[in-house]
Each structure stands twice: as structure tokens, then as C-alpha cells.
Coordinates of C-alpha atoms and ligand atoms in Angstrom, one line a residue:
X1 CA -13.7 -3.0 -7.9
X2 CA -10.9 -4.5 -5.9
X3 CA -8.1 -6.3 -7.5
X4 CA -7.4 -9.8 -6.5
X5 CA -5.7 -10.4 -3.0
X6 CA -2.2 -11.7 -3.3
X7 CA -0.4 -13.0 -0.2
X8 CA 3.3 -12.5 0.6
X9 CA 3.7 -9.9 -2.3
X10 CA 6.9 -8.0 -2.6
X11 CA 6.1 -4.1 -3.7
X12 CA 8.1 -1.1 -3.5
X13 CA 5.4 0.8 -1.6
X14 CA 2.4 0.2 0.5
X15 CA 0.1 3.1 0.8
X16 CA -2.7 3.4 3.3
X17 CA -5.9 5.0 2.0
X18 CA -7.2 5.9 -1.3
X19 CA -8.6 9.5 -0.6
X20 CA -7.1 12.6 -2.2
X21 CA -3.6 11.8 -0.7
X22 CA -3.5 8.0 -1.8
X23 CA -4.5 8.5 -5.2
X24 CA -2.1 11.1 -5.9
X25 CA 0.7 9.2 -4.3
X26 CA -0.1 6.2 -6.3
X27 CA 0.1 8.4 -9.4
X28 CA 3.6 9.8 -8.5
X29 CA 5.0 6.5 -7.5
X30 CA 3.8 4.9 -10.8
X31 CA 5.8 7.8 -12.4
X32 CA 8.8 6.6 -10.4
X33 CA 8.3 3.0 -11.7
X34 CA 7.6 1.7 -8.4
X35 CA 5.4 -1.1 -7.7
X36 CA 2.6 -0.1 -5.3
X37 CA -0.3 -1.5 -3.4
X38 CA -2.9 0.8 -1.9
X39 CA -5.2 -0.4 0.6
X40 CA -8.6 1.1 1.2
X41 CA -11.1 0.3 4.0
X42 CA -14.0 1.5 2.0
X43 CA -15.7 -0.2 -1.0
X44 CA -14.8 2.8 -3.0
X45 CA -12.2 5.4 -3.3
X46 CA -12.7 9.0 -1.9
X47 CA -11.7 8.9 1.8
X48 CA -13.4 11.2 3.9
X49 CA -15.9 12.0 0.9
X50 CA -16.6 8.4 0.6
X51 CA -17.6 8.2 4.5
X52 CA -19.3 11.6 5.0
X53 CA -22.6 11.4 3.2
X54 CA -24.8 13.0 5.7
X55 CA -27.4 15.5 4.6
X56 CA -25.6 18.8 3.7
X57 CA -22.2 17.6 3.7
X58 CA -20.3 20.0 1.7
X59 CA -16.7 21.3 1.5
X60 CA -16.1 24.8 3.0
X61 CA -13.3 25.5 0.4
X62 CA -14.5 26.8 -2.7
X63 CA -15.0 24.2 -5.6
X64 CA -12.3 25.9 -8.0
X65 CA -9.6 25.5 -5.2
X66 CA -10.5 22.2 -3.8
X67 CA -9.3 20.3 -6.6
X68 CA -6.0 18.7 -7.9
X69 CA -3.5 21.0 -9.6
X70 CA -1.1 18.4 -10.9
X71 CA -2.7 17.8 -14.2
X72 CA -3.5 21.0 -16.3
X73 CA -5.8 18.8 -18.4
X74 CA -7.8 17.6 -15.4
X75 CA -8.3 21.1 -14.1
X76 CA -9.3 22.5 -17.4
X77 CA -11.9 19.6 -18.2
X78 CA -13.6 19.1 -14.9
X79 CA -16.8 21.3 -14.4
X80 CA -17.8 22.2 -10.9
X81 CA -21.5 23.3 -10.6
X82 CA -21.5 25.2 -7.3
X83 CA -19.2 27.6 -5.4
X84 CA -18.9 25.1 -2.7
X85 CA -18.9 21.6 -3.7
X86 CA -21.3 19.0 -2.4
X87 CA -20.0 15.7 -1.1
X88 CA -21.6 13.8 -4.0
X89 CA -19.7 16.0 -6.7
X90 CA -16.4 15.7 -4.8
X91 CA -16.7 11.9 -4.7
X92 CA -17.6 11.9 -8.3
X93 CA -14.6 14.0 -9.1
X94 CA -12.3 11.6 -7.1
X95 CA -13.7 8.7 -9.0
X96 CA -13.3 10.6 -12.2
X97 CA -9.5 11.0 -11.3
X98 CA -9.2 7.3 -10.4
X99 CA -10.6 6.2 -13.7
X100 CA -8.7 9.0 -15.8
X101 CA -5.4 7.9 -14.6
X102 CA -6.2 4.3 -14.6
X103 CA -5.4 3.9 -10.8
X104 CA -7.8 1.4 -9.8
X105 CA -5.7 -1.6 -10.6
X106 CA -3.3 -0.9 -7.8
X107 CA -6.0 -0.2 -5.2
X108 CA -7.4 -3.1 -3.1
X109 CA -10.9 -1.8 -1.5
X110 CA -12.6 -3.1 1.6
X111 CA -9.3 -3.9 3.0
X112 CA -7.8 -2.3 6.3
X113 CA -4.0 -2.5 6.9
X114 CA -3.9 -3.8 10.4
X115 CA -0.2 -4.0 11.1
X116 CA 3.2 -3.0 9.6
X117 CA 6.4 -4.2 11.3
X118 CA 9.8 -2.8 10.2
X119 CA 12.3 -5.8 9.4
X120 CA 15.7 -4.7 10.5
X121 CA 17.3 -7.6 8.4
X122 CA 15.4 -7.0 5.2
X123 CA 15.1 -3.2 5.7
X124 CA 11.6 -3.4 4.7
X125 CA 8.1 -3.2 6.2
X126 CA 6.0 -6.2 6.5
X127 CA 2.5 -5.4 6.1
X128 CA -0.6 -7.1 7.1
X129 CA -4.4 -6.6 6.4
X130 CA -7.5 -7.7 7.8
X131 CA -8.1 -9.8 4.7
X132 CA -5.0 -11.6 5.4
X133 CA -2.6 -10.0 3.0
X134 CA 1.1 -10.1 3.5
X135 CA 3.3 -7.8 1.8
X136 CA 7.1 -6.9 2.1
X137 CA 7.4 -3.2 1.2
X138 CA 10.4 -0.9 1.0
X139 CA 8.2 2.1 1.7
X140 CA 5.1 2.5 3.9
X141 CA 3.2 5.7 3.1
X142 CA 0.1 6.8 5.1
X143 CA -2.5 8.6 3.4
X144 CA -5.0 7.6 6.2
X145 CA -6.3 11.1 6.6
X146 CA -6.6 13.6 9.5
X147 CA -10.3 13.1 9.9
X148 CA -11.3 9.5 9.5
X149 CA -11.3 8.0 12.7
X150 CA -14.8 8.8 13.7
X151 CA -15.9 9.2 17.6
X152 CA -19.2 8.0 18.9
X153 CA -18.8 9.2 22.5
X154 CA -19.3 6.6 25.2
X155 CA -22.5 7.5 26.5
X156 CA -24.1 5.0 28.8
X157 CA -27.2 3.1 27.4
X158 CA -26.4 3.6 23.6
X159 CA -27.1 -0.1 22.9
X160 CA -30.4 0.2 24.5
X161 CA -31.7 2.9 22.1
X162 CA -34.7 1.1 20.1
X163 CA -34.6 3.6 17.3
X164 CA -31.8 4.2 14.7
X165 CA -28.8 6.1 15.2
X166 CA -26.0 7.5 12.9
X167 CA -22.7 9.1 12.9
X168 CA -22.0 11.9 10.4
X169 CA -18.7 10.3 9.3
X170 CA -20.1 6.9 8.6
X171 CA -23.3 7.7 7.0
X172 CA -25.3 5.0 5.2
X173 CA -25.0 4.9 1.5
X174 CA -28.8 5.2 1.0
X175 CA -30.2 8.5 1.8
X176 CA -31.8 8.4 5.2
X177 CA -35.4 9.7 5.4
X178 CA -36.2 11.5 8.5
X179 CA -39.7 12.5 7.5
X180 CA -42.2 12.7 10.3
X181 CA -39.3 11.6 12.8
X182 CA -38.2 13.2 15.9
X183 CA -34.5 13.6 15.7
X184 CA -31.8 14.3 18.3
X185 CA -28.5 15.7 16.9
X186 CA -25.5 15.7 19.3
X187 CA -22.6 18.0 18.1
X188 CA -22.3 21.5 16.6
X189 CA -19.2 21.3 14.9
X190 CA -18.8 21.7 11.0
X191 CA -20.8 18.5 10.5
X192 CA -23.6 19.2 12.8
X193 CA -23.9 22.8 11.6
X194 CA -24.3 21.6 8.1
X195 CA -26.6 18.6 8.8
X196 CA -29.2 20.4 11.2
X197 CA -30.7 22.7 8.7
X198 CA -31.0 19.8 6.2
X199 CA -32.5 17.2 8.7
X200 CA -34.9 20.0 10.0
X201 CA -36.5 20.3 6.6
X202 CA -37.7 16.7 6.9
X203 CA -38.0 15.9 10.4
X204 CA -41.1 16.5 12.5
X205 CA -39.1 17.5 15.5
X206 CA -35.4 18.3 15.9
X207 CA -33.5 18.7 19.2
X208 CA -29.9 19.9 19.1
X209 CA -27.6 19.0 21.8
X210 CA -24.8 21.6 22.0
X211 CA -22.1 21.5 24.3
X212 CA -20.0 24.2 23.0
X213 CA -21.5 26.8 20.4
X214 CA -19.4 27.5 17.4
X215 CA -18.8 30.4 15.1
X216 CA -20.3 30.0 11.9
X217 CA -20.2 32.3 8.8
X218 CA -22.7 32.0 6.0
X219 CA -21.5 30.2 2.8
X220 CA -23.9 32.0 0.4
X221 CA -23.6 29.0 -1.8
X222 CA -24.8 29.4 -5.4
X223 CA -24.3 27.8 -8.8
X224 CA -21.1 28.6 -10.5
X225 CA -21.4 30.2 -13.7
X226 CA -19.5 28.9 -17.0
X227 CA -18.1 32.4 -17.1
X228 CA -16.9 32.3 -13.6
X229 CA -15.3 28.9 -14.2
X230 CA -13.7 30.1 -17.4
X231 CA -12.1 33.2 -15.7
X232 CA -10.5 30.8 -13.1
X233 CA -9.5 28.3 -15.5
X234 CA -7.7 31.0 -17.8
X235 CA -5.6 31.9 -14.8
X236 CA -5.2 28.5 -12.9
X237 CA -1.4 28.3 -13.2
X238 CA -0.9 31.8 -11.4
X239 CA -3.8 31.3 -9.0
X240 CA -2.7 27.8 -7.9
X241 CA 1.0 29.2 -7.4
X242 CA -0.5 32.1 -5.4
X243 CA -2.5 29.8 -3.4
X244 CA 0.5 27.4 -2.5
X245 CA 2.3 30.4 -1.0
X246 CA -0.4 31.7 1.5
X247 CA -0.9 30.6 5.0
X248 CA -3.7 28.1 4.2
X249 CA -3.3 27.3 0.7
X250 CA -6.5 29.2 0.0
X251 CA -6.8 32.4 -1.8
X252 CA -8.5 34.6 0.6
X253 CA -8.4 38.2 0.8
X254 CA -5.6 38.3 3.5
X255 CA -5.7 41.8 5.1
X256 CA -2.6 43.7 5.7
X257 CA -4.2 45.8 8.3
X258 CA -4.5 45.7 12.1
X259 CA -7.7 45.6 13.8
X260 CA -7.1 48.7 15.7
X261 CA -5.5 50.4 12.7
X262 CA -8.8 51.5 11.5
X263 CA -11.6 53.3 13.4
X264 CA -14.6 51.6 14.6
X265 CA -17.1 52.4 11.7
X266 CA -14.4 51.1 9.1
X267 CA -14.0 47.9 11.2
X268 CA -17.6 47.2 11.1
X269 CA -17.8 47.8 7.4
X270 CA -15.0 45.4 6.8
X271 CA -16.6 42.6 8.9
X272 CA -20.0 43.3 7.1
X273 CA -18.1 43.1 3.9
X274 CA -16.7 39.8 4.8
X275 CA -19.9 38.5 6.2
X276 CA -21.9 39.5 3.0
X277 CA -19.1 37.6 0.7
X278 CA -19.3 34.5 3.1
X279 CA -16.9 31.8 4.2
X280 CA -13.8 31.5 6.2
X281 CA -12.3 34.6 4.6
X282 CA -14.1 36.3 7.3
X283 CA -11.2 35.4 9.7
X284 CA -8.7 37.3 7.6
X285 CA -10.4 40.7 8.0
X286 CA -7.6 41.9 9.9
X287 CA -4.0 40.5 10.2
X288 CA -4.0 40.0 14.1
X289 CA -7.2 37.9 14.7
X290 CA -5.3 35.0 15.4
X291 CA -2.7 36.5 17.4
X292 CA -4.2 39.3 19.6
X293 CA -7.2 38.4 21.9
X294 CA -8.4 41.9 21.8
X295 CA -8.5 42.1 18.3
X296 CA -10.2 38.7 18.0
X297 CA -12.8 39.9 20.4
X298 CA -13.9 42.4 18.1
X299 CA -14.3 40.0 15.0
X300 CA -16.0 37.6 17.5
X301 CA -18.5 40.2 18.9
X302 CA -19.5 41.1 15.4
X303 CA -20.4 37.4 14.7
X304 CA -22.2 37.3 18.1
X305 CA -24.4 40.5 17.0
X306 CA -25.3 38.7 13.8
X307 CA -26.6 35.7 15.7
X308 CA -28.5 38.0 17.9
X309 CA -30.0 39.7 14.8
X310 CA -30.9 36.5 13.2
X311 CA -32.3 34.2 16.0
X312 CA -35.5 35.6 17.2
X313 CA -35.6 34.1 20.6
X314 CA -33.0 36.0 22.8
X315 CA -32.4 33.1 25.1
X316 CA -31.7 30.8 22.2
X317 CA -29.4 33.4 20.5
X318 CA -27.3 33.8 23.8
X319 CA -26.8 30.0 23.9
X320 CA -25.8 29.9 20.4
X321 CA -23.3 32.8 20.7
X322 CA -19.9 31.5 21.6
X323 CA -18.1 33.4 24.5
X324 CA -15.7 30.8 25.6
X325 CA -13.1 30.7 22.7
X326 CA -11.4 33.1 20.4
X327 CA -13.0 32.9 17.0
X328 CA -11.0 30.7 14.5
X329 CA -9.4 28.9 17.2
X330 CA -11.7 26.2 16.8
X331 CA -12.3 25.4 13.0
X332 CA -14.5 28.1 11.9
X333 CA -17.8 26.8 10.4
X334 CA -19.3 27.8 7.2
X335 CA -23.2 27.2 6.9
X336 CA -26.3 27.6 5.1
X337 CA -29.3 28.7 7.2
X338 CA -27.9 27.2 10.3
X339 CA -28.9 30.2 12.7
X340 CA -32.3 30.7 11.0
X341 CA -33.0 27.0 11.6
X342 CA -33.5 27.7 15.3
X343 CA -36.4 30.0 14.3
X344 CA -38.4 27.1 13.2
X345 CA -41.0 25.9 15.6
X346 CA -40.2 22.3 15.7
X347 CA -36.4 22.9 16.4
X348 CA -35.1 23.5 19.8
X349 CA -31.7 23.7 21.6
X350 CA -30.5 21.9 24.7
X351 CA -27.5 23.6 26.3
X352 CA -25.5 20.5 27.6
X353 CA -23.4 22.6 29.9
X354 CA -26.4 23.5 31.8
X355 CA -27.9 20.1 31.5
X356 CA -25.7 17.3 30.5
X357 CA -26.4 14.1 29.0
X358 CA -26.8 11.4 31.5
X359 CA -27.7 8.3 29.5
X360 CA -29.1 7.2 26.3
X361 CA -32.5 5.3 27.1
X362 CA -34.5 3.1 25.0
X363 CA -36.6 6.0 23.9
X364 CA -34.3 8.7 23.6
X365 CA -31.7 10.8 25.5
X366 CA -31.8 11.6 29.2
X367 CA -30.2 14.7 30.3
X368 CA -29.8 16.0 34.0
X369 CA -33.3 17.7 33.7
X370 CA -35.4 15.9 31.0
X371 CA -35.9 12.9 29.0
X372 CA -36.4 13.6 25.3
X373 CA -37.9 11.0 23.0
X374 CA -36.5 10.2 19.6
X375 CA -37.0 8.2 16.6
X376 CA -33.4 8.6 15.4
X377 CA -30.3 10.0 17.0
X378 CA -27.3 11.7 14.9
X379 CA -24.0 11.9 16.4
X380 CA -22.1 14.8 14.8
X381 CA -19.4 14.3 17.5
X382 CA -16.2 14.5 15.3
X383 CA -13.2 12.5 15.1
X384 CA -10.1 11.3 16.8
X385 CA -8.3 13.7 14.6
X386 CA -4.9 13.4 13.1
X387 CA -3.4 10.7 14.8
X388 CA -6.5 8.4 15.4
X389 CA -6.1 6.7 11.9
X390 CA -2.6 5.9 12.7
X391 CA -3.4 4.6 16.0
X392 CA -5.7 2.1 14.4
X393 CA -2.7 0.2 12.7
X394 CA -0.2 -1.6 15.0
X395 CA 3.0 0.0 13.4
X396 CA 6.3 -1.1 14.8
X397 CA 9.5 0.5 13.8
X398 CA 13.1 -0.2 14.9
X399 CA 13.7 -2.5 17.9
X400 CA 10.0 -3.3 18.0
X401 CA 9.0 0.1 19.1
X402 CA 5.2 0.9 18.7
X403 CA 4.5 4.1 16.9
X404 CA 1.6 4.5 19.7
X405 CA 4.1 4.0 22.3
X406 CA 6.6 6.5 20.9
X407 CA 3.8 8.9 20.6
X408 CA 2.0 8.4 24.0
X409 CA 2.9 11.9 25.1
X410 CA 1.9 13.4 21.8
X411 CA 3.0 12.9 18.2
X412 CA 6.5 13.6 17.3
X413 CA 7.8 14.2 13.8
X414 CA 10.2 15.6 11.4
X415 CA 8.2 18.2 9.3
X416 CA 5.1 16.1 9.9
X417 CA 6.5 13.8 7.2
X418 CA 8.7 11.1 9.3
X419 CA 9.4 10.1 12.8
X420 CA 12.7 8.9 14.0
X421 CA 12.9 5.2 14.6
X422 CA 10.6 4.6 11.8
X423 CA 12.6 4.3 8.7
X424 CA 11.0 4.7 5.3
X425 CA 7.6 5.4 7.0
X426 CA 6.3 8.6 5.4
X427 CA 3.0 10.6 6.5
X428 CA 1.0 12.6 4.2
X429 CA -0.5 15.5 6.1
X430 CA 0.8 14.1 9.3
X431 CA 1.0 15.6 12.9
X432 CA 3.3 18.7 12.9
X433 CA 2.4 19.7 9.1
X434 CA -0.1 22.4 8.2
X435 CA -2.6 19.8 7.1
X436 CA -6.0 20.6 8.7
X437 CA -5.2 24.2 8.8
X438 CA -5.2 24.3 5.1
X439 CA -6.9 23.5 1.8
X440 CA -5.9 19.9 2.3
X441 CA -5.7 19.2 -1.4
X442 CA -2.8 21.6 -1.7
X443 CA -1.2 20.5 1.4
X444 CA -1.5 17.0 0.1
X445 CA 0.0 17.7 -3.2
X446 CA 3.0 19.6 -1.6
X447 CA 3.6 16.5 0.7
X448 CA 3.2 14.0 -2.0
X449 CA 5.5 16.0 -4.5
X450 CA 8.2 16.1 -1.7
X451 CA 7.9 12.4 -0.7
X452 CA 8.1 11.4 -4.3
X453 CA 11.1 13.8 -4.9
X454 CA 12.8 12.3 -1.8
X455 CA 12.1 8.8 -3.4
X456 CA 13.4 9.9 -6.6
X457 CA 16.6 11.3 -5.1
X458 CA 17.1 8.0 -3.0
X459 CA 16.6 5.9 -6.2
X460 CA 19.2 8.1 -8.1
X461 CA 21.6 8.0 -5.3
X462 CA 21.2 4.4 -4.6
X463 CA 19.9 4.8 -1.0
X464 CA 17.0 2.8 0.2
X465 CA 16.6 3.8 3.8
X466 CA 15.5 7.2 4.9
X467 CA 14.9 8.2 8.5
X468 CA 14.2 11.3 10.6
X469 CA 17.1 12.0 13.0
X470 CA 16.2 12.4 16.4
X471 CA 17.9 15.9 17.0
X472 CA 16.1 17.2 13.9
X473 CA 12.8 15.8 15.1
X474 CA 13.1 17.4 18.5
X475 CA 13.8 20.8 16.8
X476 CA 10.8 20.5 14.8
X477 CA 8.5 19.6 17.6
X478 CA 10.0 22.6 19.5
X479 CA 9.3 24.8 16.4
X480 CA 5.9 23.7 16.0
X481 CA 5.0 24.4 19.5
X482 CA 6.8 27.7 19.6
X483 CA 5.0 28.9 16.6
X484 CA 1.6 27.6 18.0
X485 CA 2.3 29.6 21.4
X486 CA 2.6 32.9 19.4
X487 CA -1.1 32.4 18.4
X488 CA -4.3 32.2 20.2
X489 CA -5.0 28.4 19.1
X490 CA -3.6 26.7 22.1
X491 CA -5.9 28.8 24.2
X492 CA -8.7 26.7 23.2
X493 CA -9.6 23.1 24.0
X494 CA -10.4 21.8 20.5
X495 CA -9.7 18.8 18.4
X496 CA -6.7 20.6 17.1
X497 CA -5.2 19.9 20.6
X498 CA -6.6 16.5 21.0
X499 CA -8.9 17.7 23.8
X500 CA -12.1 16.4 22.1
X501 CA -11.0 12.8 23.0
X502 CA -10.9 11.8 26.7
X503 CA -7.5 10.7 27.6
X504 CA -5.7 11.9 24.6
X505 CA -2.6 13.8 25.3
X506 CA -2.9 17.6 24.7
X507 CA -0.4 18.7 22.0
X508 CA -1.1 21.2 19.4
X509 CA -1.2 18.9 16.4
X510 CA -1.0 20.7 13.1
X511 CA 1.9 23.3 12.1
X512 CA 0.5 26.8 12.2
X513 CA 3.2 28.7 10.6
X514 CA 1.6 28.7 7.5
X515 CA 1.8 26.5 4.3
X516 CA 3.7 28.9 2.2
X517 CA 6.6 29.1 5.1
X518 CA 6.4 25.5 5.7
X519 CA 6.7 24.6 2.0
X520 CA 9.9 26.9 2.1
X521 CA 11.4 25.1 5.0
X522 CA 10.5 21.6 3.2
X523 CA 12.5 23.1 0.0
X524 CA 15.3 24.3 2.2
X525 CA 15.6 20.7 3.7
X526 CA 16.0 19.4 0.2
X527 CA 18.6 22.0 -0.8
X528 CA 20.7 21.3 2.1
X529 CA 20.8 17.4 1.0
X530 CA 17.9 16.4 3.2
X531 CA 19.0 18.0 6.2
X532 CA 17.6 16.3 9.4
X533 CA 17.3 12.8 7.8
X534 CA 19.8 9.8 7.6
X535 CA 20.0 8.2 4.2
X536 CA 21.6 4.8 4.2
X537 CA 22.1 2.4 1.6
X538 CA 20.8 -1.1 2.2
X539 CA 23.4 -3.3 3.9
X540 CA 24.2 -6.3 1.8
X541 CA 22.2 -8.9 4.1
X542 CA 22.3 -12.7 3.1
X543 CA 18.9 -13.4 2.1
X544 CA 17.4 -9.9 1.8
X545 CA 14.4 -9.4 -0.4
X546 CA 15.3 -8.3 -3.8
X547 CA 14.9 -4.7 -4.9
X548 CA 11.8 -4.1 -6.8
X549 CA 12.5 -0.5 -8.1
X550 CA 15.5 1.7 -9.0
X551 CA 19.1 0.3 -9.5
X552 CA 21.4 -1.4 -7.0
X553 CA 24.7 0.2 -7.1
X554 CA 27.5 1.3 -4.6
X555 CA 26.2 3.0 -1.4
X556 CA 26.6 6.6 -0.9
X557 CA 26.2 8.3 2.6
X558 CA 24.2 11.3 1.8
X559 CA 24.1 12.9 5.2
Ligands
NAP601 P1 -16.1 18.5 15.7 O1 -15.7 19.8 15.0 O2 -15.1 18.0 16.5 O3 -17.6 18.7 16.4 C1 -17.9 17.8 17.2 C2 -19.0 18.4 18.0 O4 -19.8 17.3 19.0 C3 -18.9 19.3 18.9 O5 -19.8 20.3 19.0 C4 -18.5 18.9 20.1 O6 -18.7 19.5 21.3 C5 -19.6 17.7 20.3 N1 -19.3 16.5 21.0 C6 -18.3 15.7 21.0 N2 -18.5 14.8 22.0 C7 -19.6 15.1 22.7 C8 -20.1 14.6 23.7 N3 -19.7 13.5 24.5 N4 -21.3 15.1 24.2 C9 -21.8 16.2 23.8 N5 -21.3 16.8 22.4 C10 -20.1 16.3 22.1 O7 -16.5 17.4 14.5 P2 -17.0 17.6 13.0 O8 -18.1 18.6 13.2 O9 -17.3 16.4 12.4 O10 -15.9 18.4 12.3 C11 -14.6 18.0 12.4 C12 -13.8 18.6 11.3 O11 -13.9 18.1 10.2 C13 -14.1 20.1 11.0 O12 -13.5 20.9 12.1 C14 -13.5 20.4 9.8 O13 -12.2 20.5 9.8 C15 -13.9 19.1 9.0 N6 -15.2 19.1 8.4 C16 -15.3 20.1 7.3 C17 -16.4 20.2 6.7 C18 -16.5 21.3 5.5 O14 -15.6 21.3 4.8 N7 -17.6 22.0 5.5 C19 -17.7 19.6 7.2 C20 -17.5 18.6 8.2 C21 -16.3 18.5 8.8 P3 -17.4 20.2 21.9 O15 -16.9 21.3 21.1 O16 -17.8 20.9 23.5 O17 -16.3 19.3 22.1

């Protein structure tokens, strides 16, 4: 239910997006007594979990960890049903949160923010939407998500296709019935790897078009027993605190041992133990997997050997076994029955490196050496990640500079939270923050808490304009690159580097230094009086919009 549209409103904050980040930001802004308008493009809350309704959609972070920690009551009362939560269950949880904390009254659904322009005179953001709303906001906060701008590749002839086509990230709200159909699926990232086994259960014929094989570890998903939940809940405060201090915000079994500190039989036992346990925990079997190619090769070869042992046709197994990138440097996939699906007689694999797609034709997909006939085509082709959702909004900062223009050579931020020249614009899980390399709910809570604390401090000190300093931003960008260069991540063309979007500047987008370290840096920035930021009082401008939150008082230069 969307609240009524009200043109030319004056609010303290506009928040873009009502997923995990937008909802929690709204909650915290309310605590600060700030008037807030949240705009959400979907007709419901939930962000990525609202849009991703494809068969098999499931989070690859375990349920007991992939949830908010800000409310002890919430985390005690909510019951998860499975080890890894299904999309439908996560969406139910997010809706419960929206109701429980009475958040909906400040959320306007089915509305996209289209433009935001910094008004130098008023020291506020003028925000417009595709519904004709016009707002004046002191703060603009992006909770637009890192994986929300879906990408259907530009393949010639798509408009001529006579069947149905779908993108995993914008799936119909009614279940799609593939029974009896011939289905072509393009893409073998996390989404494709989850969807393929489910679609194969229904369809008469499934053809998977793979450009690059991915490493996938079994989820071994199972129901969560009441006892397991009780155990977690009894220790939630400690466990959450521990998780916040890890690299990924997830309680994995992080090994302290190097790959070559143990002998070959012990190495294999460790990989096997992790494989049997399931999930992305596998990539932490030894502490050098992300840093040392020889160590990485050992972990990768174990997975390749598993693929060869599961997939009966050696030629298919060879195509499915990745050899072109270090394991973990593309987001590791977590699956249910992915590799066994290729043993089914009605499932086949097309290697696009050997036979690229030339065109989509009325009857299906034409590759270099065959035409494949389909009733439906599924694009599991991913996202314009991290920056794509911001690029869709015409954001203009000081002197009319467009954010897109400022970031033409790659995004530049301070802490992933702010960017110089765009005062009072905050990003939740922005480029240059750990975001997509973490349990994003933990990263979101850290960001929202930091931003809320910053705004509170500004309120208390009667400061109304915050902006990243260019020198601090430059140093942060250097640091992000320096840390990435110590790992194997930049050796792989992936969406982490923008390589999946033709023409997108290749920059390593997230901060790979670890969430725990990153949080410590953010805390030190606060302890140093918001080092790296300019905090200015609002100048007394004639005709300036009235303040709508906090108190007007004497200016203090906090830098
Ligand atoms: P993705 O990882 O970017 O995978 C897209 C796939 O489509 C890749 O295999 C890619 O091949 C292929 N592709 C793209 N353009 C193509 C083209 N023109 N022709 C042929 N193939 C093409 O996207 P995703 O699977 O949607 O996953 C994105 C991220 O969302 C994940 O990495 C993860 O962070 C998150 N996610 C998480 C879950 C979960 O929690 N379980 C589930 C889904 C998604 P190349 O590799 O060759 O580019």
C-alpha cells in the first residue's frame, strides 16, 4: 500500500529503495526524529527479494545469519524453517519487519526516484520521481542495492522471439509453469545455477548456454530444527558480535592454516570435510586461498574432481569444470543438485566459448553451429552491479556535476559512504565498501548505524552539511585498490570489476579488506571527529527552506 503522493514536500531525508537497507534506514531516521520519505520502484517492500522470484531462488547465507540483529525481540520471535532461506520466506520476513515497526506509512511504492539535484542556495536536495513528486530533502540516502539493475544482454533479434522470455532478476509474480516446454537458459552464475535444476524438474527439454563455468559447492539445505534455532537464539548477542568482526560478516570456520602447511592427505580431508558441510565455507579451508594462486589451485582442483565424479559424461564434466579463474574470485555459487542435473537425459549444455550466440530468432537461439528451438528463454545474465542502480538516477551535485560523469572512470567514494562534491548524499553498501563480499544484512546494519550516528552527531552539533573531502576520497580509493591488488580478485574478469557490462570501466568495486577491519576504520574516522569529511553549518541564506529536524543554533566548524 503506498501512501498518498504529495508534491513539493519538505522532508529531512529521502531514502531510495525499500529493501533491507531502506527499511532499517527509515527505522533509524525515525529514531532521530527526522521526517523521511522512502521511494520504492516495486509494488511491495523487499528489494532484491521482491524481484528475484525465479524457481530455486534462495539465499546462500544461512537463515540464522541472514537477518537483522538490531532488534533482540525480532530476532527471537522470527522462526526460520530451513538452513538456507527461500526467497518467499525472506520476503515474508521483510514484510513482517515493515509491519512490526510500522514502517509502511513513510514508504511510497511503485515510484522511482528519477533525479536529485543539489541546491547550493538551499543546501538541500531537490528530488523528483517518475510519479511527479517533488521533494526538498536535507539528506539523500541511497539504499538502492548492489544487485538491482538487471541486465538482459543486447543480443540481436530478441524482439523477434515468439515464445516467452524472462530475466531471473525481474521474475513474474505468478509461478511460471515450464511443464512440457523446451527451455533455453543463458547464464551460469548464482541465479542460473539455482534455477536450472528447478526448471529441469518441469521442462521437457533444457538447454543451458554457458559462457564461463562457475565453481559451485553443494548447499545440503535441510529443515532447521527447533533445537538448532533455540541454540542460535540463546547465543545470538555473542554470535552476531563475532560475525561483525569477521571478513565477510558470516560465521564461517576461518582456517588459520596455510594450504601447504599440511600434507596432501590432510589437505584433501579438509576439502572433503568442507564439501560435506556445504556452502561458501569451503573457500576458507585454508587462509591463503584468496591470496596465493598455487594454494587456490589446490582448492579449485578438488572441486573440479568433484564435478568429474558427479557428471557422468566426461565431455560435459570438462565443460562444467572452471579452469579460467581462481576459485572464489567470481562469487562462489552454492547449489542444490546443479551438477547432477546434467546427468538427466533432457538436459544439455552448450559451450558458448566454442559456439557463441549469434542471434535470437523467432523459434529460439542461433549459435555459430546450430539453431536451438525453444518455447521459453530464461536470462540468468546478472546485473550492472553496485553502480547500476545509481546510474539510473540523474544525480547532480555541486556545480551541476553529474554523479555518472564524476564516476565515468570508475566510482570514487570515501569509505563507500560518501563522494566529494555531493554533500549530504550517503550510500548504503556503496562502491568501495565491503557490501557484496559480505553477508549484506550485516554490512547494511553497519552502514546504517554509522550514517545515523553521523546525522545524530550533526544534529547535536548543529551542523547540516556533510561532505567527503577529495583528499580523503583519493586516499580511500588508493587503499581499496591496494588491498584488492594483494588478493587474486583482480585477476578475474567478473561483475566485481564491472567486466560483465560492455563499456563499463574496470575497477574493483567492493572493499576486500574485510568487514571487521572496515568497521574498525569507520569507527576510527568517528573517533577522529569524522576525519576526511567537511562538516559545515548551513549558511544563513535568505529564503532558505526551514529546518525540519534538529535545532537551529550557532555554527561549529567540526573539521
Ligand atoms: P552473474 O553472476 O553475473 O552471472 C551471469 C551469468 O550470465 C554468467 O554466467 C555470465 O557469463 C552469463 N552472461 C552474461 N551475459 C551473457 C551473454 N551476453 N551471453 C552469454 N552469457 C552471458 O549473475 P547472477 O547469477 O544473477 O548473480 C549475480 C550475483 O547475485 C551473485 O554473484 C550473487 O552475489 C547474487 N546472487 C546470490 C544468490 C544467492 O544468495 N544464492 C542467488 C542469485 C544471485 P560470464 O561469467 O562469462 O560473464
